[in-house]
Coordinates of C-alpha atoms in Angstrom, one line a residue:
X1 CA -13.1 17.6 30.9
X2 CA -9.2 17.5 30.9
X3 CA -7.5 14.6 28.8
X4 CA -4.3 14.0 31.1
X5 CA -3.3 11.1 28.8
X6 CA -3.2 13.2 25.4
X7 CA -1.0 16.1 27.6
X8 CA 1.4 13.9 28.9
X9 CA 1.3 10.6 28.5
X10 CA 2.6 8.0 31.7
X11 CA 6.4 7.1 31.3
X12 CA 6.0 3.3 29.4
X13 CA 7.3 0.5 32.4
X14 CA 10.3 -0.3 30.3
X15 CA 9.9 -4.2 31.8
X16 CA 6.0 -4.5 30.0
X17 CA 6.9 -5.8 26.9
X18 CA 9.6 -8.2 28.5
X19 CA 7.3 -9.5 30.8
X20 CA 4.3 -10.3 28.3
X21 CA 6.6 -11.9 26.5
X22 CA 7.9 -14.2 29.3
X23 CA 4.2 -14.7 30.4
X24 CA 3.5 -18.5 29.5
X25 CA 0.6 -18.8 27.3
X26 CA -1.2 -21.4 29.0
X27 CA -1.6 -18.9 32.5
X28 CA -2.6 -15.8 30.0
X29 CA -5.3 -18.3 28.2
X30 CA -6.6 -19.2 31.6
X31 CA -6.2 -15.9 33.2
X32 CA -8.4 -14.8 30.0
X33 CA -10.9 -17.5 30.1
X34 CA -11.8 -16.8 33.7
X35 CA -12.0 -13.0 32.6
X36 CA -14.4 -14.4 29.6
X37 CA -16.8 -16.6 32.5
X38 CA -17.1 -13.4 34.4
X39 CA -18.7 -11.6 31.9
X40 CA -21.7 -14.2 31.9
X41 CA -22.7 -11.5 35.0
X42 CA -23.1 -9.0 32.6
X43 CA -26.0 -8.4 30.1
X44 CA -24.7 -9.5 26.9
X45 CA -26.4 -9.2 23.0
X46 CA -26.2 -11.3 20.6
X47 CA -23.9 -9.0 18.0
X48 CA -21.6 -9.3 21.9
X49 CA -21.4 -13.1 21.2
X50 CA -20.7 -12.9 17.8
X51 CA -17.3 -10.8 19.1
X52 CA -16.6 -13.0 21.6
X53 CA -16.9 -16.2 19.3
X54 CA -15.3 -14.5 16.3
X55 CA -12.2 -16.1 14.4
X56 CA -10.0 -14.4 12.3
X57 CA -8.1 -16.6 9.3
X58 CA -4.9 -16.2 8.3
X59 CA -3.5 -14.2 5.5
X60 CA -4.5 -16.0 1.8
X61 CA -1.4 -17.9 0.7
X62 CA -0.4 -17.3 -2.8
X63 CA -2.0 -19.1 -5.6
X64 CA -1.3 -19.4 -9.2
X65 CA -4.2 -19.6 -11.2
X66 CA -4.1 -20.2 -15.7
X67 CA -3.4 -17.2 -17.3
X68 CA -7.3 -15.4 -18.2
X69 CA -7.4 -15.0 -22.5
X70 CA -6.6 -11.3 -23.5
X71 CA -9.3 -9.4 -25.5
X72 CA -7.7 -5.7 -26.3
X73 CA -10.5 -2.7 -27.0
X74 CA -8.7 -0.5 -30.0
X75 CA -10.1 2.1 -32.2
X76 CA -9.5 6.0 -33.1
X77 CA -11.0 8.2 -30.3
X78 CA -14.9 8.9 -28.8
X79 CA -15.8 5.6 -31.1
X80 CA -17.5 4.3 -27.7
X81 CA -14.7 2.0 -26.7
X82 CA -15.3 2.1 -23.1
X83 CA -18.9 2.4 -23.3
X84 CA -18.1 -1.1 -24.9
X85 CA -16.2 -2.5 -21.8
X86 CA -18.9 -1.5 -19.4
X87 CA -21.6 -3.4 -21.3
X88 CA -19.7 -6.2 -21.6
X89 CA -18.7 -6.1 -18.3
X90 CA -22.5 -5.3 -17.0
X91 CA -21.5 -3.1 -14.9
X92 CA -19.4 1.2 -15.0
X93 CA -15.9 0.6 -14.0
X94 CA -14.8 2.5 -17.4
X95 CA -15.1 6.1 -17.3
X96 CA -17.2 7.1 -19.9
X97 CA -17.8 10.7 -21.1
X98 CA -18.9 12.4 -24.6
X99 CA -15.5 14.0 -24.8
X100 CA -12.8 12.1 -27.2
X101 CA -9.9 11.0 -25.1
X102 CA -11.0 10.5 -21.9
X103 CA -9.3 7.1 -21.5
X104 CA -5.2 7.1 -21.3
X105 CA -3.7 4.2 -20.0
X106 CA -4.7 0.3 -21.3
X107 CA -6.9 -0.6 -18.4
X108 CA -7.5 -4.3 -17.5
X109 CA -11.1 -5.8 -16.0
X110 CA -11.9 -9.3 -15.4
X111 CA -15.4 -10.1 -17.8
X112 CA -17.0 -13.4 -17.6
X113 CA -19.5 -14.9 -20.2
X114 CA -21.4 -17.9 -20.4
X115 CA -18.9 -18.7 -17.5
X116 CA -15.4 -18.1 -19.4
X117 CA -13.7 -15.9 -17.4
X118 CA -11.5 -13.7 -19.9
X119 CA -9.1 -10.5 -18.8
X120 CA -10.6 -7.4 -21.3
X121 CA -7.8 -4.4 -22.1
X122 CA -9.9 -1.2 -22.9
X123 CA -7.6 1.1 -24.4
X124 CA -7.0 4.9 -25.3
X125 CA -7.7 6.4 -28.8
X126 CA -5.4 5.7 -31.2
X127 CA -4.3 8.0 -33.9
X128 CA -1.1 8.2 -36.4
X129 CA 1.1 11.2 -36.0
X130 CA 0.0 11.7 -32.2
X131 CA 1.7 13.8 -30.5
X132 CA 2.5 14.5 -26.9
X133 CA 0.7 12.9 -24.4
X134 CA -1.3 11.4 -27.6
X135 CA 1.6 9.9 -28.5
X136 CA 1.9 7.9 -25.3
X137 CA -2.1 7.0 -25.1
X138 CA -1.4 5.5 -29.0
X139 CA 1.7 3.9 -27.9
X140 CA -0.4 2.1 -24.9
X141 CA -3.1 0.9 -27.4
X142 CA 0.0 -0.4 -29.6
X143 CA 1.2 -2.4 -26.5
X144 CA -2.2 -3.7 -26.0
X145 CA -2.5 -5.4 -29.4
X146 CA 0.8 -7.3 -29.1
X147 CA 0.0 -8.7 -25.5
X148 CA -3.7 -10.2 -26.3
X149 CA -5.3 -13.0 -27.7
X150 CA -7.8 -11.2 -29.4
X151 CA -8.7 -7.7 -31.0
X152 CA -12.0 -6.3 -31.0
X153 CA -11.5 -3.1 -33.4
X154 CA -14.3 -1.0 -32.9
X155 CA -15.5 1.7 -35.3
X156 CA -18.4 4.4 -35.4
X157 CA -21.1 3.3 -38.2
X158 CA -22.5 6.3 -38.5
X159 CA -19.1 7.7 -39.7
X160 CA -18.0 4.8 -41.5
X161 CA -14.7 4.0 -42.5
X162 CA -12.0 7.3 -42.2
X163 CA -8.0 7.4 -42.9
X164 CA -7.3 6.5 -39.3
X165 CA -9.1 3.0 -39.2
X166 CA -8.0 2.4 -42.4
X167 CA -4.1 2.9 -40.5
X168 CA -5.1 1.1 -37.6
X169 CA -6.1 -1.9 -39.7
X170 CA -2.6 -2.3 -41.2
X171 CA -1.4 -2.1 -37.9
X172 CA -3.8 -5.0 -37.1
X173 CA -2.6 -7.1 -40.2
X174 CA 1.0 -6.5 -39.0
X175 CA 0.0 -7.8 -35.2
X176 CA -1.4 -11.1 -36.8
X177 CA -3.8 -11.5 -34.0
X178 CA -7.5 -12.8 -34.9
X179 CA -9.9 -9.4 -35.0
X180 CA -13.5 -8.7 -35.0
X181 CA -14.5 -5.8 -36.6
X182 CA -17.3 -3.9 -34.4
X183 CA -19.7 -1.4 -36.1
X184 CA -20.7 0.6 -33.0
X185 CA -23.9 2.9 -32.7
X186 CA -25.8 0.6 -34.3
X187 CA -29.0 1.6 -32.5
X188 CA -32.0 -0.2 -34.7
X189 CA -32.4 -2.2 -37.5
X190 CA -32.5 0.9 -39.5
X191 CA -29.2 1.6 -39.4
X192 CA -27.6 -1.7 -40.0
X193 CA -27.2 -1.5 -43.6
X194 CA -24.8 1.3 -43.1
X195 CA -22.2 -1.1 -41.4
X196 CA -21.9 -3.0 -44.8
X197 CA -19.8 0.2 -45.8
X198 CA -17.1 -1.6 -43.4
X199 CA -16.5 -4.6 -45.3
X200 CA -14.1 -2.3 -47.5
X201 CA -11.3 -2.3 -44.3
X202 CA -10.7 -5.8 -45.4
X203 CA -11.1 -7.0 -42.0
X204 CA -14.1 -9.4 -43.0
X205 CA -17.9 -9.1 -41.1
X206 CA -18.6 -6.1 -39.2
X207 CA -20.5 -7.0 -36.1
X208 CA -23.3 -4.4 -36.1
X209 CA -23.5 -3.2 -31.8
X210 CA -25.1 -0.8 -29.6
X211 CA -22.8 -0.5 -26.6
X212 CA -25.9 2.2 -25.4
X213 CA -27.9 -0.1 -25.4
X214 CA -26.8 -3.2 -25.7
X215 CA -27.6 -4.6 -29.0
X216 CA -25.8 -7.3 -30.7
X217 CA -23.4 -7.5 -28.2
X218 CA -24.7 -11.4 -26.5
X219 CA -23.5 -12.7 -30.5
X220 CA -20.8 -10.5 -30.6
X221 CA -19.3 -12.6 -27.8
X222 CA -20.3 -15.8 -28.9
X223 CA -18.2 -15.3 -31.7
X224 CA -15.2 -13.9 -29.6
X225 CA -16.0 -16.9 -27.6
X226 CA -15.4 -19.4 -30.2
X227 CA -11.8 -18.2 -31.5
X228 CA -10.9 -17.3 -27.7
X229 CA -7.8 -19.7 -26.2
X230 CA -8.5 -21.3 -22.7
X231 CA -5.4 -20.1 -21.5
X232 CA -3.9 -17.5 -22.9
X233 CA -0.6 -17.5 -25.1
X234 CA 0.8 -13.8 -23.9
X235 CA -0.7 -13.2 -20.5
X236 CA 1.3 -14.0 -17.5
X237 CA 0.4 -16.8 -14.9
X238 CA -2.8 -15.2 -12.8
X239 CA -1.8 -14.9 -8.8
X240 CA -4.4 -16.4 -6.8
X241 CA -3.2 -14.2 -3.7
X242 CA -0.6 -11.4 -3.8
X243 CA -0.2 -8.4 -1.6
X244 CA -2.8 -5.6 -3.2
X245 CA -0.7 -2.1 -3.1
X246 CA -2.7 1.0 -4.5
X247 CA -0.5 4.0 -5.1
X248 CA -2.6 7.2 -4.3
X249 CA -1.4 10.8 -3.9
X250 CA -3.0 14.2 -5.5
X251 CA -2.6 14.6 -9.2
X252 CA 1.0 15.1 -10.7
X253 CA 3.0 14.1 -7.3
X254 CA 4.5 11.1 -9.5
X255 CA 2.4 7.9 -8.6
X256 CA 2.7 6.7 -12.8
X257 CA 6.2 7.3 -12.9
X258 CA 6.2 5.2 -9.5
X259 CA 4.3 2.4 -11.0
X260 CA 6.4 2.5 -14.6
X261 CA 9.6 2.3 -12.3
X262 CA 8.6 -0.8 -10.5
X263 CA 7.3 -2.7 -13.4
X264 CA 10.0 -1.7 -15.3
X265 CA 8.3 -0.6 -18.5
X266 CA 6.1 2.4 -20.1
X267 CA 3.0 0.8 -18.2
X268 CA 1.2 3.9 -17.7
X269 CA 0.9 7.4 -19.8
X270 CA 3.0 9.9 -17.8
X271 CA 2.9 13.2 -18.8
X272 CA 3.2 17.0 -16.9
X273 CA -0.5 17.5 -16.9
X274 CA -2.1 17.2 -13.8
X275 CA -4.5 14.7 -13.9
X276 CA -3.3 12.3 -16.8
X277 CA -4.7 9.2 -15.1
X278 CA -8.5 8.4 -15.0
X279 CA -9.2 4.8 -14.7
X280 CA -7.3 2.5 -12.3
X281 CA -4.1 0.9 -13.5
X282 CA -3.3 -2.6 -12.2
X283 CA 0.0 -4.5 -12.8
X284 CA 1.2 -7.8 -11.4
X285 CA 5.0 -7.0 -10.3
X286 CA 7.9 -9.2 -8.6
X287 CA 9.8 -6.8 -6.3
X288 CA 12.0 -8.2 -3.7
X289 CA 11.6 -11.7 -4.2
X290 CA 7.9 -11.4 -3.8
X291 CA 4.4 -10.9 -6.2
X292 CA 2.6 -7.4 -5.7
X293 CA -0.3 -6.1 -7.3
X294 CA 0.2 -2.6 -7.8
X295 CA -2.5 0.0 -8.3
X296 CA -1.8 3.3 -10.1
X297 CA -5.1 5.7 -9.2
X298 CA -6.3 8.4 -10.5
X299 CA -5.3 11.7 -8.5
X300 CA -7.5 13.0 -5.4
X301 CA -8.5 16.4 -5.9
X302 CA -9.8 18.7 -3.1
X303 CA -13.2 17.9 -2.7
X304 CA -15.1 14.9 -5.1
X305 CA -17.9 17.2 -4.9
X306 CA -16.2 19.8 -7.1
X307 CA -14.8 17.9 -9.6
X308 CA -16.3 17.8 -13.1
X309 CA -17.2 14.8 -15.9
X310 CA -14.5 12.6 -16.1
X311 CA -12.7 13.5 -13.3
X312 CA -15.3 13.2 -10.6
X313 CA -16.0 9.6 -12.0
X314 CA -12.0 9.3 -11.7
X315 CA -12.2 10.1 -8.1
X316 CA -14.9 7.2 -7.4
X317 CA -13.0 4.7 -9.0
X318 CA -9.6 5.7 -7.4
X319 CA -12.1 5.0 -3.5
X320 CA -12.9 1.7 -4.6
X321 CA -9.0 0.7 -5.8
X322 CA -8.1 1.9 -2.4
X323 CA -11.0 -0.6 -1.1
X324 CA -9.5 -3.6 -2.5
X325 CA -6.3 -2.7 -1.8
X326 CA -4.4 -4.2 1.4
X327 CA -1.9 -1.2 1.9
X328 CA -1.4 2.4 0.5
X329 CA 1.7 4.2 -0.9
X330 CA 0.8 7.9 -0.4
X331 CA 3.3 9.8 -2.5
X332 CA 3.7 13.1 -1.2
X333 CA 5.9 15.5 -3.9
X334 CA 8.4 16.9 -1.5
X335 CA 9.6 20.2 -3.4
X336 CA 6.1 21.8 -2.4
X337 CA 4.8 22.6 0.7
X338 CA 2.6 19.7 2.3
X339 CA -1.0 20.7 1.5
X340 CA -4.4 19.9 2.8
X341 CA -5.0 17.7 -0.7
X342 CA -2.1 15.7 0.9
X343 CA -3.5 15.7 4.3
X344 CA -7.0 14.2 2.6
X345 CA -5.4 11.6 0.9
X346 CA -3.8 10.0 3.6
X347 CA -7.0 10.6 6.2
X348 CA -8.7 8.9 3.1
X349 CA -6.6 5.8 3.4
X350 CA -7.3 6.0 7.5
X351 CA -11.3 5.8 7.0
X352 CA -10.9 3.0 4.8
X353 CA -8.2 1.1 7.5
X354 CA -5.5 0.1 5.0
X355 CA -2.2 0.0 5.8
X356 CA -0.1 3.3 4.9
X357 CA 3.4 3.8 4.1
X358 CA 4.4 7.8 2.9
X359 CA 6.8 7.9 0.2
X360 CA 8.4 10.9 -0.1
X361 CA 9.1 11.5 -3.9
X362 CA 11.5 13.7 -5.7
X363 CA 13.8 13.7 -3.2
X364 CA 16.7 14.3 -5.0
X365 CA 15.1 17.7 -5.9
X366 CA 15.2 19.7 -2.6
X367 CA 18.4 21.3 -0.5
X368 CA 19.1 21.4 2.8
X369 CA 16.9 24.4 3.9
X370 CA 14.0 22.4 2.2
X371 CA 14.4 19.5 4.1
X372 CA 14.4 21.6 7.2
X373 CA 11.3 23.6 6.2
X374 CA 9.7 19.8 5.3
X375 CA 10.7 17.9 8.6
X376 CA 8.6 20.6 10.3
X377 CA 5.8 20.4 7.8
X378 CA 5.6 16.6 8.7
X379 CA 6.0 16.9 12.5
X380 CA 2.9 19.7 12.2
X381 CA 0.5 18.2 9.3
X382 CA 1.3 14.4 9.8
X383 CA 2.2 13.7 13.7
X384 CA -1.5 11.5 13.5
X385 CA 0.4 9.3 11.4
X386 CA 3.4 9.4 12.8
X387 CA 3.5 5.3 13.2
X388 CA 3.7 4.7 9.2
X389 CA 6.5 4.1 7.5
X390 CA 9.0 6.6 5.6
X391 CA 10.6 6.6 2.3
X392 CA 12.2 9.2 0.6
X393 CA 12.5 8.4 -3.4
X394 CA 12.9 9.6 -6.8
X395 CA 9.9 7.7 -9.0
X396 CA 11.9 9.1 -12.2
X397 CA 15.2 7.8 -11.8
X398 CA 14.3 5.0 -9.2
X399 CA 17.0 6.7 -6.7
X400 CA 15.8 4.8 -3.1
X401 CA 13.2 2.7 -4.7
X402 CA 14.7 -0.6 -2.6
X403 CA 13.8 0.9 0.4
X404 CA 9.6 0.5 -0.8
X405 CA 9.4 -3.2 -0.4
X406 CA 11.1 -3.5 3.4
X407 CA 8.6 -0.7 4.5
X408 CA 5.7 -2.5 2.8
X409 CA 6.5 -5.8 4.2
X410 CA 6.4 -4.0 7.6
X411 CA 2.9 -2.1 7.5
X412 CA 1.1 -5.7 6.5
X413 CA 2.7 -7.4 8.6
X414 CA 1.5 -4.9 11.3
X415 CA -1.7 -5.1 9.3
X416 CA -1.9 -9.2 9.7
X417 CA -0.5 -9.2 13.3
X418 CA -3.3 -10.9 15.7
X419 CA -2.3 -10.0 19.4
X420 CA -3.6 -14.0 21.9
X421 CA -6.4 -13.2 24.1
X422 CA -4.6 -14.2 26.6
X423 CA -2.1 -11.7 26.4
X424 CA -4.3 -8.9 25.9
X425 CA -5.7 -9.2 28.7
X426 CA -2.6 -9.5 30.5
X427 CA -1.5 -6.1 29.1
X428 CA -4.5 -4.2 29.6
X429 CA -4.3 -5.8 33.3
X430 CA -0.8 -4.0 33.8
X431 CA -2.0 -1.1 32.1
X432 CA -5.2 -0.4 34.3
X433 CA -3.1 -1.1 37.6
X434 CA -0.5 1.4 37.0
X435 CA -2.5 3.6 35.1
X436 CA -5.6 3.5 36.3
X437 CA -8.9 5.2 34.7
X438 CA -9.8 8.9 35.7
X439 CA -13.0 9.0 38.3
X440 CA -15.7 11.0 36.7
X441 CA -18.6 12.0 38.7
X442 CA -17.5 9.8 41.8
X443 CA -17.4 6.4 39.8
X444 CA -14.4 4.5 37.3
X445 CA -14.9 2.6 34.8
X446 CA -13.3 -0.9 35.1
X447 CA -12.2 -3.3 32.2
X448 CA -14.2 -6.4 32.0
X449 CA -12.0 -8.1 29.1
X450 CA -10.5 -7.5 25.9
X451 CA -9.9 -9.5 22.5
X452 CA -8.6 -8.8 19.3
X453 CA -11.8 -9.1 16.8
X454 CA -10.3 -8.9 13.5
X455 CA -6.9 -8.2 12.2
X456 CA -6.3 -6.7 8.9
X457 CA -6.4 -3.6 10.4
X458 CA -6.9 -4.6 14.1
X459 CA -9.2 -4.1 15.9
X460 CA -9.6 -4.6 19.6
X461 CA -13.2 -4.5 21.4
X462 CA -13.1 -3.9 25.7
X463 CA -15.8 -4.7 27.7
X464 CA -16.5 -2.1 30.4
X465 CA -18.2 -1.0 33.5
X466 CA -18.5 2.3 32.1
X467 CA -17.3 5.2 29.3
X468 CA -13.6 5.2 28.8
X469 CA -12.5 8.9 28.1
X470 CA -11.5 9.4 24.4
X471 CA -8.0 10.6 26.1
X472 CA -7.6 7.1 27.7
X473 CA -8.5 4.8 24.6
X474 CA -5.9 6.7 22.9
X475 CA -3.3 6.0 25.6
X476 CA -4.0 2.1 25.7
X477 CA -3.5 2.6 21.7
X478 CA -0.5 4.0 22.0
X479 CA 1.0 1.7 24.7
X480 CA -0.1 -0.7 22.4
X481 CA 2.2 0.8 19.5
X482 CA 4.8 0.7 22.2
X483 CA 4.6 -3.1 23.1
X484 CA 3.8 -4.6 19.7
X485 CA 4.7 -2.4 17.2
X486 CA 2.0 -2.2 14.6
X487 CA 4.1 0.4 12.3
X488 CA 2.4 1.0 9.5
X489 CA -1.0 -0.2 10.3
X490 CA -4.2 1.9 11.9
X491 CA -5.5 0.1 14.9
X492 CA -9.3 0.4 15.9
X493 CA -10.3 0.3 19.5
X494 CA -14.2 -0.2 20.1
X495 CA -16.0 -0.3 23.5
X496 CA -18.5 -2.1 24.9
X497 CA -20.4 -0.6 27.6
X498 CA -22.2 -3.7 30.1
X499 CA -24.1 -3.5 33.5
X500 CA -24.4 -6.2 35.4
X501 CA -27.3 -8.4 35.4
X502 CA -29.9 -7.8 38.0
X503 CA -30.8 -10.6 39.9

């Protein structure tokens, strides 16, 4: 079966857009209306109905919420830290693995108890003297003390006290913050009485706890609960509803140096090793006059499949940011060749129908006969993206960087954009009469009606006589790119096959 449309596509009636535009809205909602009565001929389901009927709202307005009390997870390495989080959060967001130092960055969840909501920091190994990209995990868990409201310092009991608690402790007393001392792998009653050793830190009772299996941690937070504030002193003000932006690439390409460069601080450990990111790293940002949630994730490797410990547990977390994200940076490290790891990321953020904008990063490290080699690269590996936005940045030294927020404001909005009924209608009316479906095997499909489901991304469901070639649904797509725009934003087309109703 030949795909005319995909070899070369109709010349685009330069008047279309004008004249959907001048169309008044009133004939296009009747026009559409009497399309909608028609298809009362045709057999119709229920899940047909709920299409018909459906009503998408408009995007959430921002909100400003009380700032969630701080509690900040801090202890030497392999103590069980984020076994800690995920118990208290009843659920595995932390990635957990019996290696010391497999958390990096400070990594913020929202816990809730006896129905205080509370924001909970879980932290990376600290250690004096670090060194390298130790340096940077300690200097994290440093930054996490100062901006709580509330330390839980957690120790191993079956170790006891060592020179490193005992330094991390006179760090505490210099923070001033209120601290409960956790003795952790405190699996029975057995082993209880070797938590009294602890009372020697200075730090007052130690809170026997099994983060395993969750002993002693229900009083634990009781007593947290008691000396926790109801709105928290260092936190900033919680948005209710700002843009979600998740920063994805394949490891190393830059995406921690993007996020440190927007927030404008060390936010997140950045360091030559491939990989340095495992959990997702959130930050509220103001950036062009607006509130973003950034997302720093965890670097895609080639297949999830492959990847080992903590880095395939890495790779499941970094899905699920890109699932409640709204659009995706993919940073794409320009002075290498574009790979297929690049290719997945982006098809990645295609499956899960965010918006996209490429950033092009470390751009101020390639010559001319780079650029060359790369603009042929792109027009090859990425012409099925060719509607999302480019930007070509340096993450390190923020070269470009004002360039990110126009390009994002233009993918959601294509993301949010809802096309009338009415007008739909219209334009696949034009469409089908000068470009009218193939005949296959003596018959041709005709177009019943059309409506825009859902936005966010959107997706547009046509009623039909019959199968629409693959070729042609992606020739009304891209006429629709051509009228409306929709840069930045994957649109879905869905068909719905009816006969009519036999009398």
């Amino acid at each position: 079966m030949t795909n005319e449309y995909d070899e070369t596509l109709p010349d685009l009636d330069p008047d279309l857009g004008a004249r959907l535009d001048d169309l008044d809205d009133d004939l296009a909602t009747q026009r559409a209306a009497a399309l909608r009565t028609g298809l009362n001929d045709y057999d119709l389901d229920d899940e047909d109905f709920d299409v018909l009927d459906s009503v998408t709202e408009d995007p959430d307005a921002i909100t400003y919420l009380p700032a969630l009390p701080v509690i900040a997870i801090v202890g030497r390495p392999n103590v069980g830290k984020s076994a800690l989080v995920n118990r208290i959060l009843g659920r595995r967001e932390a990635v957990v693995e019996n290696t010391p130092g497999v958390t990096r960055d400070r990594v913020t969840y929202k816990g809730e108890w006896h129905e205080r909501k509370f924001s909970i920091v879980d932290t990376g190994g600290w250690e004096p003297d670090a060194k390298g990209i130790d340096a940077s995990v300690a200097m994290q868990a440093e930054l996490a003390i100062e901006l709580c409201d509330v330390v839980m310092f957690v120790v191993d009991s079956n170790v006891g006290p060592t020179s490193t608690d005992e330094a991390v402790v006179r760090l505490l007393r210099k923070a001033g913050k209120p601290v409960f001392l956790v003795a952790n792998k405190v699996d029975d009653v057995r082993q209880e009485p070797e938590s009294a050793n602890l009372w020697s830190l200075g730090l007052g009772q130690p809170w026997p706890v099994s983060a395993l299996h969750g002993r002693g941690v229900a009083d634990l937070l009781d007593a947290i609960l008691e000396k926790l504030p109801e709105i928290s002193a260092v936190a900033k003000q919680e948005v209710g509803g700002p843009r979600r932006v998740a920063i994805l690439g394949r490891p190393n390409v830059g995406k921690s140096s993007l996020l440190n460069k927007v927030v404008g601080e060390e936010r997140v450990v950045v360091n030559e090793l491939a990989g340095t990111t495992r959990d997702p790293v959130d930050e509220q940002v103001e950036l062009g006059g607006k509130v973003w949630r950034f997302v720093d994730t965890a670097g895609i490797r080639r297949r999830v499949h492959l990847s080992q410990g903590a880095d395939f547990y890495a790779s499941l977390r970094t899905s699920a940011a890109l699932e409640k994200a709204e659009v995706a940076v993919v940073l794409i490290d320009v002075t290498e060749v574009i790979s297929e790891q690049d290719v997945r990321v982006i098809d990645l953020v295609l499956e899960s129908g965010r918006a996209l904008v490429l950033a092009f990063n470390k751009w101020d490290q390639i010559d001319d006969d780079r650029r060359r080699y790369l603009e042929r690269e792109i027009e090859l590996d990425l012409a099925h993206v060719a509607w999302a936005p480019r930007v070509n940045i340096s993450a390190k030294t923020g070269r470009h960087m004002e360039k990110l927020v126009p390009a994002l404001e233009v993918a959601l909005e294509s993301w949010d954009t809802r096309v009338a009924t009415g007008k739909f209608n219209a334009f696949l009316a034009e469409l089908a009469a000068e470009h009218p479906h193939p005949v296959r095997s003596g018959k041709q499909p005709r177009i019943l009606f059309g409506t825009q489901a859902s936005s966010r991304p959107p997706t547009f469901v046509i009623f039909t006589t019959g199968f629409l070639d693959p070729g042609y649904r992606r020739f009304i797509q891209r006429r629709l790119r051509e009228v409306y725009g929709f840069e930045g934003s994957p649109i879905n087309i869905s068909m719905r096959v009816r006969e009519k109703r036999k009398r």
